[in-house]
Coordinates of C-alpha atoms in Angstrom, one line a residue:
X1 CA -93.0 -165.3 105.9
X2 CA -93.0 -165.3 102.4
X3 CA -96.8 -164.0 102.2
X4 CA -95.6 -160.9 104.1
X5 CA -95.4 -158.7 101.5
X6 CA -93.2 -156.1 103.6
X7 CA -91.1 -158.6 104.9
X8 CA -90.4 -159.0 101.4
X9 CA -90.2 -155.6 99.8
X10 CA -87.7 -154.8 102.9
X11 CA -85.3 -157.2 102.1
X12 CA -85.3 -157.0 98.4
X13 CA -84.2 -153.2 99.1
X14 CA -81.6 -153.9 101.7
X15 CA -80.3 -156.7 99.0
X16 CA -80.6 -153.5 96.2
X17 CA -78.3 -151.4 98.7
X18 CA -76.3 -154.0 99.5
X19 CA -75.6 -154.8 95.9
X20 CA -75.2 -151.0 94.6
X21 CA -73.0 -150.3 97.8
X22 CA -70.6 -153.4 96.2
X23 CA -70.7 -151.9 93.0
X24 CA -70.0 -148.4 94.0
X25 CA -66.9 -150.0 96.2
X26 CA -66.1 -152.0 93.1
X27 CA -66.0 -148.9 90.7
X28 CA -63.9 -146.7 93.0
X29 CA -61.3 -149.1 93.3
X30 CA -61.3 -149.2 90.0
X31 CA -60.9 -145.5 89.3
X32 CA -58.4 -145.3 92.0
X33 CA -56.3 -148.1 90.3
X34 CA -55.8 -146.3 86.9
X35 CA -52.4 -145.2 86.2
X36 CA -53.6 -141.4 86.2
X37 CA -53.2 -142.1 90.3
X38 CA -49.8 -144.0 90.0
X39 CA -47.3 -141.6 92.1
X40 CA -45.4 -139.8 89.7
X41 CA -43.6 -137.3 91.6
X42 CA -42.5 -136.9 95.4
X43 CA -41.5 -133.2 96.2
X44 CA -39.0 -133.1 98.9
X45 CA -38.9 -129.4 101.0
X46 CA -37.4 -128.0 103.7
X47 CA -40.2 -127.6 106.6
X48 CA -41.1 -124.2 106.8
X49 CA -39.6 -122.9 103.6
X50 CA -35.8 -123.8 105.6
X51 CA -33.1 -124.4 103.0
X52 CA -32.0 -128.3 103.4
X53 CA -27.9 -128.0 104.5
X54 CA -27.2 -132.1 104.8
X55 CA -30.2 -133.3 102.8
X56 CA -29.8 -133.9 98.9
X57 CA -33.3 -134.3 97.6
X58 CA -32.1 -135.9 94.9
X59 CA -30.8 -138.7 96.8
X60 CA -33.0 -138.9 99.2
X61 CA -35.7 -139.5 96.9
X62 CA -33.6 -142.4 95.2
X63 CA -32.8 -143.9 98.0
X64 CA -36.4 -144.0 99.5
X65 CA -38.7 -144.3 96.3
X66 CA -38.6 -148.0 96.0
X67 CA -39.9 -147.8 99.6
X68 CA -42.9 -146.3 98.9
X69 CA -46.0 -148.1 98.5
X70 CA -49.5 -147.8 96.8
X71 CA -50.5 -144.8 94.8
X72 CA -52.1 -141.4 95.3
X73 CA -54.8 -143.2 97.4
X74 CA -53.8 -145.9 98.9
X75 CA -50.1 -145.1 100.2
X76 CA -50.3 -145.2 104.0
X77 CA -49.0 -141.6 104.7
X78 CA -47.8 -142.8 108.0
X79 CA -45.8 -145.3 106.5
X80 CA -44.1 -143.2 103.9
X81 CA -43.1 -140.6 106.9
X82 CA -41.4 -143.5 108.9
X83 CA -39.3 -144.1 105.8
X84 CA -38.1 -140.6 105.3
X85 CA -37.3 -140.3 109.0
X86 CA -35.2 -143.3 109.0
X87 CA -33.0 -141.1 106.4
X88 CA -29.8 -139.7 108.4
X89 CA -30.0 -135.8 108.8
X90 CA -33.9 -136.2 108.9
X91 CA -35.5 -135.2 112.0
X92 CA -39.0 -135.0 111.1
X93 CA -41.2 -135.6 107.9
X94 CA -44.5 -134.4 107.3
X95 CA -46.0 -135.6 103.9
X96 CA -49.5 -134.9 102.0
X97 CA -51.5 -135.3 99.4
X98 CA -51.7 -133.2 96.1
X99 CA -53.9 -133.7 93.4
X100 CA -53.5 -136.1 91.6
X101 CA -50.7 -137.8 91.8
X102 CA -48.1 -136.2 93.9
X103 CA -46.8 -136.0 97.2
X104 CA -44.9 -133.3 99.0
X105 CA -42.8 -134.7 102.5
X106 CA -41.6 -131.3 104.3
X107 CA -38.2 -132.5 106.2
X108 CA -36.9 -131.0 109.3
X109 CA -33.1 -131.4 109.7
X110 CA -31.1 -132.3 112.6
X111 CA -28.6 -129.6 114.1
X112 CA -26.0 -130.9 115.1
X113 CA -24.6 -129.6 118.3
X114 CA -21.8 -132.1 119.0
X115 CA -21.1 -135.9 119.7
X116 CA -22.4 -138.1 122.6
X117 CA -20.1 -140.7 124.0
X118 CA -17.5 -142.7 121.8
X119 CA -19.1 -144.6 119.4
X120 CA -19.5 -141.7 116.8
X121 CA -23.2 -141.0 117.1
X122 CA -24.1 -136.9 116.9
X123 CA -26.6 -134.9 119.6
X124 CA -28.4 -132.3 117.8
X125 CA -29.3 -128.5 119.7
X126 CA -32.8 -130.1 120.4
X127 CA -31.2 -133.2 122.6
X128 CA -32.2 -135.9 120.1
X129 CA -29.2 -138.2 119.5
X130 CA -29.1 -139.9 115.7
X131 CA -26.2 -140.7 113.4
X132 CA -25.0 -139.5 110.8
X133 CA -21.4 -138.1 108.6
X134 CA -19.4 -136.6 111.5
X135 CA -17.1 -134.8 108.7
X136 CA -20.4 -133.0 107.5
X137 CA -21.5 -132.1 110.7
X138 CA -18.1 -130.6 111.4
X139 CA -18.7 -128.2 108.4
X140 CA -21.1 -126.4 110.2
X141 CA -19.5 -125.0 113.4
X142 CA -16.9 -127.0 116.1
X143 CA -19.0 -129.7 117.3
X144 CA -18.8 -129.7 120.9
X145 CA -18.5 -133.5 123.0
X146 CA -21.3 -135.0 125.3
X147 CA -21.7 -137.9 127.2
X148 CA -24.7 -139.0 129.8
X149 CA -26.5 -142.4 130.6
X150 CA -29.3 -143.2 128.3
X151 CA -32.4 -141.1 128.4
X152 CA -30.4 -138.3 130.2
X153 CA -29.8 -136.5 126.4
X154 CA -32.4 -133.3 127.1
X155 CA -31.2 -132.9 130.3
X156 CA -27.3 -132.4 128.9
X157 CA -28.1 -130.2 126.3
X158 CA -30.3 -127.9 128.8
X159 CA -27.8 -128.0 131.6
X160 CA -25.2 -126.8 128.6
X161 CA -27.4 -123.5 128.0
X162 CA -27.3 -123.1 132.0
X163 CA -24.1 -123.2 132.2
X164 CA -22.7 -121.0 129.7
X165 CA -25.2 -118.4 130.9
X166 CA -23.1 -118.8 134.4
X167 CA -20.3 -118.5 133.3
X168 CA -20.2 -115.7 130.5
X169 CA -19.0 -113.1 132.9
X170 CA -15.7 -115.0 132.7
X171 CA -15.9 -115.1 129.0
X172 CA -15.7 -119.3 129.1
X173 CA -18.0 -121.8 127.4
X174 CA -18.1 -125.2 127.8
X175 CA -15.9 -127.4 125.5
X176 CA -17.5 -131.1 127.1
X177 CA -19.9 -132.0 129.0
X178 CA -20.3 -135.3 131.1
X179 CA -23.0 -136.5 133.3
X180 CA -21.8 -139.7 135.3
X181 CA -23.8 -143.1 135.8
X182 CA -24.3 -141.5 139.6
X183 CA -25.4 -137.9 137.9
X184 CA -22.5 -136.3 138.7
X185 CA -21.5 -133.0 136.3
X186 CA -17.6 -132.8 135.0
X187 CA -17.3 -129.8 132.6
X188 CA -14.2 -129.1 130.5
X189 CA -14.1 -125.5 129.3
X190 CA -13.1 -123.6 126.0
X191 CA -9.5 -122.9 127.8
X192 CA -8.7 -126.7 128.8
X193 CA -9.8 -126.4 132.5
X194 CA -11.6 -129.5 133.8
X195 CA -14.4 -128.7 136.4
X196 CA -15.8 -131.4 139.0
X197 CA -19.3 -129.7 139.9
X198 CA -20.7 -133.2 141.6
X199 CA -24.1 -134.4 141.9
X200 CA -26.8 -132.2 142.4
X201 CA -28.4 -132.0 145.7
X202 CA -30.9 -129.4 145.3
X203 CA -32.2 -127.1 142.4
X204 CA -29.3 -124.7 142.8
X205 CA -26.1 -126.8 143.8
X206 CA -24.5 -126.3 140.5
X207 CA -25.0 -122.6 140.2
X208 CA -24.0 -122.2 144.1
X209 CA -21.0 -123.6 142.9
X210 CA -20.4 -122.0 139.9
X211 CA -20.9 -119.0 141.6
X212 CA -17.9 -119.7 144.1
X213 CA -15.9 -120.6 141.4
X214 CA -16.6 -117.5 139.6
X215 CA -15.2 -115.5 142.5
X216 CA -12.4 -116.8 143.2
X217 CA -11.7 -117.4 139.3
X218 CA -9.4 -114.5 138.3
X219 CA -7.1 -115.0 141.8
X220 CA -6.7 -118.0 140.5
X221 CA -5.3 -117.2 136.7
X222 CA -3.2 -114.5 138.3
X223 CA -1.3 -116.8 140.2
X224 CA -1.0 -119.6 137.9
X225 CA -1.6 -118.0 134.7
X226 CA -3.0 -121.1 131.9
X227 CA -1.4 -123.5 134.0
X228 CA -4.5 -124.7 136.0
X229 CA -5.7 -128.1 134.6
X230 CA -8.3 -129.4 136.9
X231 CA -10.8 -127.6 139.8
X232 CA -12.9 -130.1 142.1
X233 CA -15.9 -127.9 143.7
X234 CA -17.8 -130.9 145.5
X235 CA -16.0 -129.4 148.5
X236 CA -18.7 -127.6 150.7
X237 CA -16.9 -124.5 151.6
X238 CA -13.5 -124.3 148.9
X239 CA -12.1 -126.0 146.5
X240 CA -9.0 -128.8 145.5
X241 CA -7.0 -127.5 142.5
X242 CA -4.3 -129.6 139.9
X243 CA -2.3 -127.5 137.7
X244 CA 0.9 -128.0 136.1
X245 CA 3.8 -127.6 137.7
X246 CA 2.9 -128.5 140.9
X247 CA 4.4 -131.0 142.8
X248 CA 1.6 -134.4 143.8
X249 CA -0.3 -134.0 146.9
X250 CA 0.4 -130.3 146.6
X251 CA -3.3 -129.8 145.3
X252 CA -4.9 -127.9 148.2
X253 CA -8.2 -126.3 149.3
X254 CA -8.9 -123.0 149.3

């Protein structure tokens, strides 16, 4: 082995590489761990050039700098947008890079559409559920009231939009919105009126009985004015109706 003189010349080269690729790994880590590099400034945006309503950069930044580890190389950009999205108000963070020792985390907000169930947590217009100051989210608008089994958050918020759609010609919105444990729909409008709409059977159950609803709505205000407090349309071809001032057991289909 040793008298072939390729052999030899061969591995004295791969040793050279090997040795030059060590000292090239050596000498970038050492430029990378000068203090020019050490992150001196985290820019905090709104994504998109959006103004930031519930998110004080200030603050933010306090709270998560400490967080943040490594330098303009070797923080794990990944890791540093987990942190900012475990920041109430903050629904997504996108962060980068700039030269050459900066980085810039575009936040996206939360909008906050109203509360799901009663233990104080906030559903935003988007469906994602995530907690935060309920007197700051009131500052915005009236915050509306949601409740559904877990996972069923999307669905709410959609079946909200269809809803209101349905019932514009009355000039009504909803006010709450519940979807049971057995997916059935109780809606509670902007005028106090409770609605049982049931379970849905097919794609068009609800909006059949909307629709129903709809026609027999203002008969229903003429004769009873803002009295009506509760309308059950589970029933196939009417309707059971509570409203005060009638006597119990007087609630009748129609």
């Amino acid at each position: 082995m040793w008298q072939d003189i390729k052999m030899l010349n061969a591995t004295a080269n791969a040793l050279y590489a090997l040795v030059a690729l060590v000292l090239i790994a050596a000498g970038l880590w050492w430029v990378a761990q000068r203090p020019y590099f050490t992150l001196k400034t985290i820019r905090i945006e709104g994504a998109e050039q959006a103004q930031l309503r519930h998110i004080n950069p200030l603050i933010v930044r306090g709270a998560v700098l400490s967080r943040v580890k490594g330098n303009f190389f070797t923080a794990n950009l990944d890791n540093v947008r987990q942190v900012f999205e475990s920041v109430p108000w903050v629904r997504k963070a996108a962060v980068r890079r700039e030269w050459p020792n900066q980085l810039i985390v575009s936040l996206e907000e939360h909008m906050p559409l109203g509360t799901w169930g009663d233990d104080g947590r906030l559903i935003s217009v988007k469906g994602d559920v995530f907690t935060a100051n309920l007197a700051e989210a009131e500052e915005d608008a009236d915050l509306l009231a949601f409740d559904g089994p877990p996972g069923s958050e999307k669905e709410v918020v959609a079946r909200l939009n269809d809803l209101n759609a349905w019932f514009a010609p009355l000039k009504l919105s909803a006010a709450k919105l519940d979807l049971s444990s057995r997916y059935a729909w109780t809606l509670t409008l902007n005028n106090g009126v409770t609605i049982e709409l049931g379970r849905e059977k097919s794609s068009t159950t609800l909006k059949d009985r909307v629709d129903r609803l709809i026609g027999v709505y203002p008969q229903l205000v003429d004769r009873l004015q803002n009295r009506i407090e509760n309308i059950d349309m589970r029933y196939p071809n009417g309707l059971a109706l509570a409203a005060q001032g009638l006597l119990a057991g007087s609630n009748r289909k129609k």
